[in-house]
């Protein structure tokens, strides 16, 4: 048995205004017990500061959904890691498949983003995962190997446990088609073995979670697998009752 603390993150994507974020947290925070999994909410940029202030008296932490790899400069429309730290953000999602697909986020950029996040004191939540065509072509492991190698190229092996990795098969995101618990375990185990090849102890400590149509009805079974340390939840995290049930399933 691992002694990794389960990790549950709510990726709200481009949903919830500041007002909606505050209303959610006002109800959600008192319901989060003193013990249990690490719980992280990832609102849109504009709601981050208010979310940090609301979460200050709780053990819920706040993450951004993206960042730029440079600290400052002529990058119109971007936000840097030190800017996120300045307002008390603790973590940041990087490499989400929607950013890879719609905003051209590349492995080369991720190779710079992950160390930039760590250097600023942010916990990167690195998303990796194969598309449906890649799974059908039996390329899942090759894709994961390529993404992990490229995205973590500049991370010192002993620092690997400062990251959270989310295995998010692209075909399961927002589709209602959850990976089976066995498929998730198999891929997460494979990722852990990739980390193990770089640093055995860090690999055993690194939280690797599953994401893709996690719901209250499937969360417990997914997280019962030995290598699966939690969930990155999209759609179901927008609903307070559903997200609270997923958090409760990780206890
Ligand atoms: P979903 O999204 O739970 O809506 O499938 C997961 C994610 O994109 O992180």
mmCIF file of C-alpha atoms and ligand atoms in Angstrom:
data_model
loop_
_atom_site.group_PDB
_atom_site.id
_atom_site.type_symbol
_atom_site.label_atom_id
_atom_site.label_comp_id
_atom_site.label_asym_id
_atom_site.label_seq_id
_atom_site.Cartn_x
_atom_site.Cartn_y
_atom_site.Cartn_z
ATOM 1 C CA UNK A 1 0.000 0.000 0.000
ATOM 2 C CA UNK A 2 1.253 3.453 -0.811
ATOM 3 C CA UNK A 3 1.035 6.280 1.665
ATOM 4 C CA UNK A 4 0.361 8.817 -1.049
ATOM 5 C CA UNK A 5 -2.378 11.255 -0.046
ATOM 6 C CA UNK A 6 -5.199 11.110 -2.613
ATOM 7 C CA UNK A 7 -5.523 14.216 -4.769
ATOM 8 C CA UNK A 8 -8.822 15.500 -6.167
ATOM 9 C CA UNK A 9 -8.872 18.555 -8.436
ATOM 10 C CA UNK A 10 -11.804 20.416 -9.964
ATOM 11 C CA UNK A 11 -11.009 21.713 -13.442
ATOM 12 C CA UNK A 12 -13.766 24.222 -14.117
ATOM 13 C CA UNK A 13 -12.391 25.115 -17.560
ATOM 14 C CA UNK A 14 -14.085 28.284 -18.902
ATOM 15 C CA UNK A 15 -16.957 28.043 -16.422
ATOM 16 C CA UNK A 16 -17.984 30.049 -13.356
ATOM 17 C CA UNK A 17 -17.773 33.799 -12.907
ATOM 18 C CA UNK A 18 -16.252 35.322 -9.781
ATOM 19 C CA UNK A 19 -19.714 35.449 -8.246
ATOM 20 C CA UNK A 20 -20.411 31.810 -9.121
ATOM 21 C CA UNK A 21 -17.020 30.760 -7.779
ATOM 22 C CA UNK A 22 -17.718 32.497 -4.473
ATOM 23 C CA UNK A 23 -21.180 30.952 -4.214
ATOM 24 C CA UNK A 24 -19.780 27.460 -4.855
ATOM 25 C CA UNK A 25 -16.996 27.851 -2.295
ATOM 26 C CA UNK A 26 -19.311 29.329 0.356
ATOM 27 C CA UNK A 27 -21.244 26.056 0.309
ATOM 28 C CA UNK A 28 -18.445 23.654 -0.546
ATOM 29 C CA UNK A 29 -15.726 24.679 1.935
ATOM 30 C CA UNK A 30 -17.702 23.985 5.126
ATOM 31 C CA UNK A 31 -18.527 20.541 3.714
ATOM 32 C CA UNK A 32 -14.860 19.580 3.259
ATOM 33 C CA UNK A 33 -13.778 17.686 6.350
ATOM 34 C CA UNK A 34 -10.589 18.352 8.289
ATOM 35 C CA UNK A 35 -9.064 15.175 6.904
ATOM 36 C CA UNK A 36 -9.156 13.323 3.634
ATOM 37 C CA UNK A 37 -7.698 13.853 0.181
ATOM 38 C CA UNK A 38 -5.896 16.955 -0.984
ATOM 39 C CA UNK A 39 -8.606 19.068 -2.631
ATOM 40 C CA UNK A 40 -7.819 21.645 -5.301
ATOM 41 C CA UNK A 41 -10.116 23.942 -7.275
ATOM 42 C CA UNK A 42 -9.058 25.382 -10.640
ATOM 43 C CA UNK A 43 -11.255 28.373 -11.575
ATOM 44 C CA UNK A 44 -10.687 30.673 -14.564
ATOM 45 C CA UNK A 45 -7.947 33.316 -14.110
ATOM 46 C CA UNK A 46 -10.283 36.132 -13.071
ATOM 47 C CA UNK A 47 -11.745 34.170 -10.172
ATOM 48 C CA UNK A 48 -8.391 32.955 -8.793
ATOM 49 C CA UNK A 49 -7.736 35.787 -6.347
ATOM 50 C CA UNK A 50 -11.155 35.603 -4.814
ATOM 51 C CA UNK A 51 -10.935 31.794 -4.647
ATOM 52 C CA UNK A 52 -7.595 32.031 -2.814
ATOM 53 C CA UNK A 53 -9.115 34.456 -0.303
ATOM 54 C CA UNK A 54 -12.149 32.238 0.264
ATOM 55 C CA UNK A 55 -10.037 29.089 0.660
ATOM 56 C CA UNK A 56 -7.536 30.711 3.041
ATOM 57 C CA UNK A 57 -9.239 29.392 6.190
ATOM 58 C CA UNK A 58 -9.740 25.914 4.713
ATOM 59 C CA UNK A 59 -7.417 23.192 3.524
ATOM 60 C CA UNK A 60 -8.666 23.516 -0.059
ATOM 61 C CA UNK A 61 -6.016 24.906 -2.393
ATOM 62 C CA UNK A 62 -6.336 26.835 -5.635
ATOM 63 C CA UNK A 63 -4.770 26.096 -9.013
ATOM 64 C CA UNK A 64 -4.710 27.940 -12.331
ATOM 65 C CA UNK A 65 -5.538 26.187 -15.594
ATOM 66 C CA UNK A 66 -2.553 27.465 -17.583
ATOM 67 C CA UNK A 67 0.518 29.717 -17.383
ATOM 68 C CA UNK A 68 3.267 31.036 -19.632
ATOM 69 C CA UNK A 69 6.773 29.673 -19.226
ATOM 70 C CA UNK A 70 8.503 33.077 -19.147
ATOM 71 C CA UNK A 71 8.443 35.234 -16.018
ATOM 72 C CA UNK A 72 7.537 38.423 -17.883
ATOM 73 C CA UNK A 73 7.816 39.936 -21.349
ATOM 74 C CA UNK A 74 6.058 40.701 -24.599
ATOM 75 C CA UNK A 75 3.519 37.867 -24.561
ATOM 76 C CA UNK A 76 0.179 39.567 -24.987
ATOM 77 C CA UNK A 77 -2.628 37.917 -23.100
ATOM 78 C CA UNK A 78 -0.446 35.581 -21.046
ATOM 79 C CA UNK A 79 0.032 35.119 -17.286
ATOM 80 C CA UNK A 80 3.280 33.956 -15.643
ATOM 81 C CA UNK A 81 4.014 31.636 -12.730
ATOM 82 C CA UNK A 82 5.300 34.420 -10.415
ATOM 83 C CA UNK A 83 2.083 36.363 -11.092
ATOM 84 C CA UNK A 84 0.060 33.353 -9.973
ATOM 85 C CA UNK A 85 2.200 32.909 -6.865
ATOM 86 C CA UNK A 86 1.782 36.596 -6.026
ATOM 87 C CA UNK A 87 -1.936 36.097 -5.453
ATOM 88 C CA UNK A 88 -1.481 32.874 -3.498
ATOM 89 C CA UNK A 89 -2.192 30.271 -6.182
ATOM 90 C CA UNK A 90 -0.547 26.952 -5.235
ATOM 91 C CA UNK A 91 -0.694 24.837 -8.387
ATOM 92 C CA UNK A 92 -1.253 24.995 -12.128
ATOM 93 C CA UNK A 93 -2.628 22.623 -14.743
ATOM 94 C CA UNK A 94 -0.261 22.308 -17.698
ATOM 95 C CA UNK A 95 -0.573 20.282 -20.880
ATOM 96 C CA UNK A 96 -4.332 19.784 -20.720
ATOM 97 C CA UNK A 97 -5.465 18.143 -23.937
ATOM 98 C CA UNK A 98 -7.774 21.078 -24.699
ATOM 99 C CA UNK A 99 -4.766 23.396 -24.585
ATOM 100 C CA UNK A 100 -2.717 21.007 -26.661
ATOM 101 C CA UNK A 101 -5.551 20.666 -29.196
ATOM 102 C CA UNK A 102 -7.082 24.163 -29.428
ATOM 103 C CA UNK A 103 -4.207 26.404 -28.348
ATOM 104 C CA UNK A 104 -1.274 24.566 -29.803
ATOM 105 C CA UNK A 105 0.469 23.863 -26.517
ATOM 106 C CA UNK A 106 3.482 21.796 -27.472
ATOM 107 C CA UNK A 107 5.734 19.389 -25.607
ATOM 108 C CA UNK A 108 8.567 21.884 -26.241
ATOM 109 C CA UNK A 109 6.643 24.591 -24.381
ATOM 110 C CA UNK A 110 5.764 22.125 -21.618
ATOM 111 C CA UNK A 111 9.426 21.235 -21.199
ATOM 112 C CA UNK A 112 9.890 24.875 -20.184
ATOM 113 C CA UNK A 113 6.584 25.369 -18.346
ATOM 114 C CA UNK A 114 7.024 22.531 -15.863
ATOM 115 C CA UNK A 115 10.402 23.746 -14.507
ATOM 116 C CA UNK A 116 9.180 27.361 -14.589
ATOM 117 C CA UNK A 117 6.211 26.391 -12.425
ATOM 118 C CA UNK A 118 8.445 24.495 -9.994
ATOM 119 C CA UNK A 119 10.941 27.363 -9.832
ATOM 120 C CA UNK A 120 8.148 29.756 -8.897
ATOM 121 C CA UNK A 121 6.848 27.408 -6.191
ATOM 122 C CA UNK A 122 3.789 26.173 -8.073
ATOM 123 C CA UNK A 123 2.843 22.498 -8.135
ATOM 124 C CA UNK A 124 2.413 21.502 -11.788
ATOM 125 C CA UNK A 125 -0.521 19.215 -12.593
ATOM 126 C CA UNK A 126 0.794 17.790 -15.855
ATOM 127 C CA UNK A 127 -1.812 16.194 -18.138
ATOM 128 C CA UNK A 128 -0.859 13.430 -20.545
ATOM 129 C CA UNK A 129 -2.942 10.995 -22.546
ATOM 130 C CA UNK A 130 -3.645 9.411 -25.889
ATOM 131 C CA UNK A 131 -6.360 10.142 -28.445
ATOM 132 C CA UNK A 132 -8.866 7.533 -29.525
ATOM 133 C CA UNK A 133 -7.020 6.935 -32.809
ATOM 134 C CA UNK A 134 -3.766 6.429 -30.924
ATOM 135 C CA UNK A 135 -5.367 3.921 -28.543
ATOM 136 C CA UNK A 136 -6.949 2.068 -31.464
ATOM 137 C CA UNK A 137 -3.534 1.925 -33.153
ATOM 138 C CA UNK A 138 -2.049 0.479 -29.963
ATOM 139 C CA UNK A 139 0.101 3.574 -29.468
ATOM 140 C CA UNK A 140 -0.996 4.464 -25.932
ATOM 141 C CA UNK A 141 2.274 3.566 -24.257
ATOM 142 C CA UNK A 142 4.393 5.186 -26.969
ATOM 143 C CA UNK A 143 2.403 8.423 -26.629
ATOM 144 C CA UNK A 144 2.691 8.452 -22.848
ATOM 145 C CA UNK A 145 6.381 7.697 -23.024
ATOM 146 C CA UNK A 146 6.950 10.514 -25.516
ATOM 147 C CA UNK A 147 4.927 13.061 -23.529
ATOM 148 C CA UNK A 148 6.476 12.185 -20.176
ATOM 149 C CA UNK A 149 10.012 12.214 -21.598
ATOM 150 C CA UNK A 150 9.544 15.530 -23.390
ATOM 151 C CA UNK A 151 7.502 17.396 -20.784
ATOM 152 C CA UNK A 152 9.738 16.384 -17.869
ATOM 153 C CA UNK A 153 13.041 16.626 -19.734
ATOM 154 C CA UNK A 154 14.296 19.536 -17.630
ATOM 155 C CA UNK A 155 12.992 18.320 -14.257
ATOM 156 C CA UNK A 156 15.596 16.893 -11.875
ATOM 157 C CA UNK A 157 14.716 13.271 -11.056
ATOM 158 C CA UNK A 158 14.495 13.985 -7.322
ATOM 159 C CA UNK A 159 11.930 16.731 -8.051
ATOM 160 C CA UNK A 160 9.462 14.421 -9.792
ATOM 161 C CA UNK A 161 7.362 14.051 -6.656
ATOM 162 C CA UNK A 162 6.754 17.800 -6.607
ATOM 163 C CA UNK A 163 4.446 17.234 -9.566
ATOM 164 C CA UNK A 164 1.032 15.711 -9.914
ATOM 165 C CA UNK A 165 0.491 13.847 -13.164
ATOM 166 C CA UNK A 166 -2.988 13.411 -14.607
ATOM 167 C CA UNK A 167 -3.533 10.543 -17.015
ATOM 168 C CA UNK A 168 -6.327 11.881 -19.199
ATOM 169 C CA UNK A 169 -7.196 9.770 -22.237
ATOM 170 C CA UNK A 170 -8.488 12.341 -24.727
ATOM 171 C CA UNK A 171 -11.360 10.057 -25.775
ATOM 172 C CA UNK A 172 -12.712 10.075 -22.222
ATOM 173 C CA UNK A 173 -12.707 13.837 -21.652
ATOM 174 C CA UNK A 174 -16.165 15.347 -21.656
ATOM 175 C CA UNK A 175 -17.541 12.383 -23.576
ATOM 176 C CA UNK A 176 -19.122 10.376 -20.768
ATOM 177 C CA UNK A 177 -16.902 7.479 -21.905
ATOM 178 C CA UNK A 178 -14.849 6.821 -18.800
ATOM 179 C CA UNK A 179 -11.821 4.565 -19.063
ATOM 180 C CA UNK A 180 -12.362 1.349 -17.153
ATOM 181 C CA UNK A 181 -10.636 1.161 -13.799
ATOM 182 C CA UNK A 182 -8.289 -1.418 -15.313
ATOM 183 C CA UNK A 183 -7.420 0.766 -18.327
ATOM 184 C CA UNK A 184 -6.692 3.688 -16.013
ATOM 185 C CA UNK A 185 -4.606 1.525 -13.669
ATOM 186 C CA UNK A 186 -2.627 0.076 -16.564
ATOM 187 C CA UNK A 187 -1.748 3.478 -18.008
ATOM 188 C CA UNK A 188 -1.002 5.033 -14.621
ATOM 189 C CA UNK A 189 1.193 2.091 -13.701
ATOM 190 C CA UNK A 190 3.031 2.550 -16.982
ATOM 191 C CA UNK A 191 3.597 6.243 -16.208
ATOM 192 C CA UNK A 192 4.838 5.375 -12.710
ATOM 193 C CA UNK A 193 7.308 2.908 -14.228
ATOM 194 C CA UNK A 194 8.563 5.675 -16.539
ATOM 195 C CA UNK A 195 9.188 7.846 -13.479
ATOM 196 C CA UNK A 196 10.730 4.907 -11.631
ATOM 197 C CA UNK A 197 13.356 4.599 -14.340
ATOM 198 C CA UNK A 198 14.460 8.117 -13.402
ATOM 199 C CA UNK A 199 14.098 8.044 -9.610
ATOM 200 C CA UNK A 200 12.654 5.092 -7.772
ATOM 201 C CA UNK A 201 11.781 6.858 -4.535
ATOM 202 C CA UNK A 202 10.321 9.932 -6.159
ATOM 203 C CA UNK A 203 8.199 7.691 -8.410
ATOM 204 C CA UNK A 204 6.662 6.013 -5.391
ATOM 205 C CA UNK A 205 5.770 9.372 -3.885
ATOM 206 C CA UNK A 206 4.397 11.076 -7.008
ATOM 207 C CA UNK A 207 0.626 11.383 -7.165
ATOM 208 C CA UNK A 208 -0.709 10.158 -10.497
ATOM 209 C CA UNK A 209 -4.440 10.669 -10.951
ATOM 210 C CA UNK A 210 -7.014 9.817 -13.607
ATOM 211 C CA UNK A 211 -9.154 12.308 -15.520
ATOM 212 C CA UNK A 212 -11.916 11.820 -18.096
ATOM 213 C CA UNK A 213 -15.639 11.655 -17.259
ATOM 214 C CA UNK A 214 -15.080 10.988 -13.553
ATOM 215 C CA UNK A 215 -18.446 11.010 -11.773
ATOM 216 C CA UNK A 216 -19.736 10.096 -8.313
ATOM 217 C CA UNK A 217 -20.786 6.709 -9.684
ATOM 218 C CA UNK A 218 -17.360 5.634 -10.976
ATOM 219 C CA UNK A 219 -14.903 7.587 -8.772
ATOM 220 C CA UNK A 220 -14.523 5.013 -5.989
ATOM 221 C CA UNK A 221 -13.813 2.122 -8.350
ATOM 222 C CA UNK A 222 -11.269 4.152 -10.348
ATOM 223 C CA UNK A 223 -9.479 5.322 -7.230
ATOM 224 C CA UNK A 224 -9.439 1.872 -5.642
ATOM 225 C CA UNK A 225 -6.765 0.823 -8.122
ATOM 226 C CA UNK A 226 -3.324 0.605 -6.528
ATOM 227 C CA UNK A 227 -1.566 3.224 -8.670
ATOM 228 C CA UNK A 228 -4.442 5.668 -9.137
ATOM 229 C CA UNK A 229 -4.109 8.435 -6.563
ATOM 230 C CA UNK A 230 -7.175 10.522 -7.332
ATOM 231 C CA UNK A 231 -9.021 12.438 -10.011
ATOM 232 C CA UNK A 232 -8.920 15.519 -12.189
ATOM 233 C CA UNK A 233 -12.606 16.239 -12.609
ATOM 234 C CA UNK A 234 -14.083 18.443 -15.330
ATOM 235 C CA UNK A 235 -17.843 18.426 -15.936
ATOM 236 C CA UNK A 236 -18.849 16.793 -12.644
ATOM 237 C CA UNK A 237 -16.823 19.316 -10.627
ATOM 238 C CA UNK A 238 -19.158 22.132 -11.678
ATOM 239 C CA UNK A 239 -21.885 20.592 -9.557
ATOM 240 C CA UNK A 240 -21.311 20.989 -5.854
ATOM 241 C CA UNK A 241 -23.044 17.769 -4.839
ATOM 242 C CA UNK A 242 -21.244 15.709 -7.462
ATOM 243 C CA UNK A 243 -17.832 17.129 -6.636
ATOM 244 C CA UNK A 244 -18.368 16.678 -2.889
ATOM 245 C CA UNK A 245 -19.351 13.042 -3.545
ATOM 246 C CA UNK A 246 -16.159 12.464 -5.548
ATOM 247 C CA UNK A 247 -14.080 14.006 -2.739
ATOM 248 C CA UNK A 248 -15.879 11.740 -0.254
ATOM 249 C CA UNK A 249 -15.139 8.714 -2.451
ATOM 250 C CA UNK A 250 -11.399 9.371 -2.019
ATOM 251 C CA UNK A 251 -11.422 9.147 1.765
HETATM 252 P P1 LIG B 1 -14.360 15.720 -17.796
HETATM 253 O O1 LIG B 1 -13.018 16.565 -17.977
HETATM 254 O O2 LIG B 1 -14.381 15.243 -16.360
HETATM 255 O O3 LIG B 1 -15.460 16.658 -18.112
HETATM 256 O O4 LIG B 1 -14.270 14.572 -18.752
HETATM 257 C C1 LIG B 1 -11.820 16.160 -17.363
HETATM 258 C C2 LIG B 1 -10.722 17.134 -17.728
HETATM 259 O O5 LIG B 1 -10.746 17.677 -18.838
HETATM 260 O O6 LIG B 1 -9.810 17.376 -16.922
#
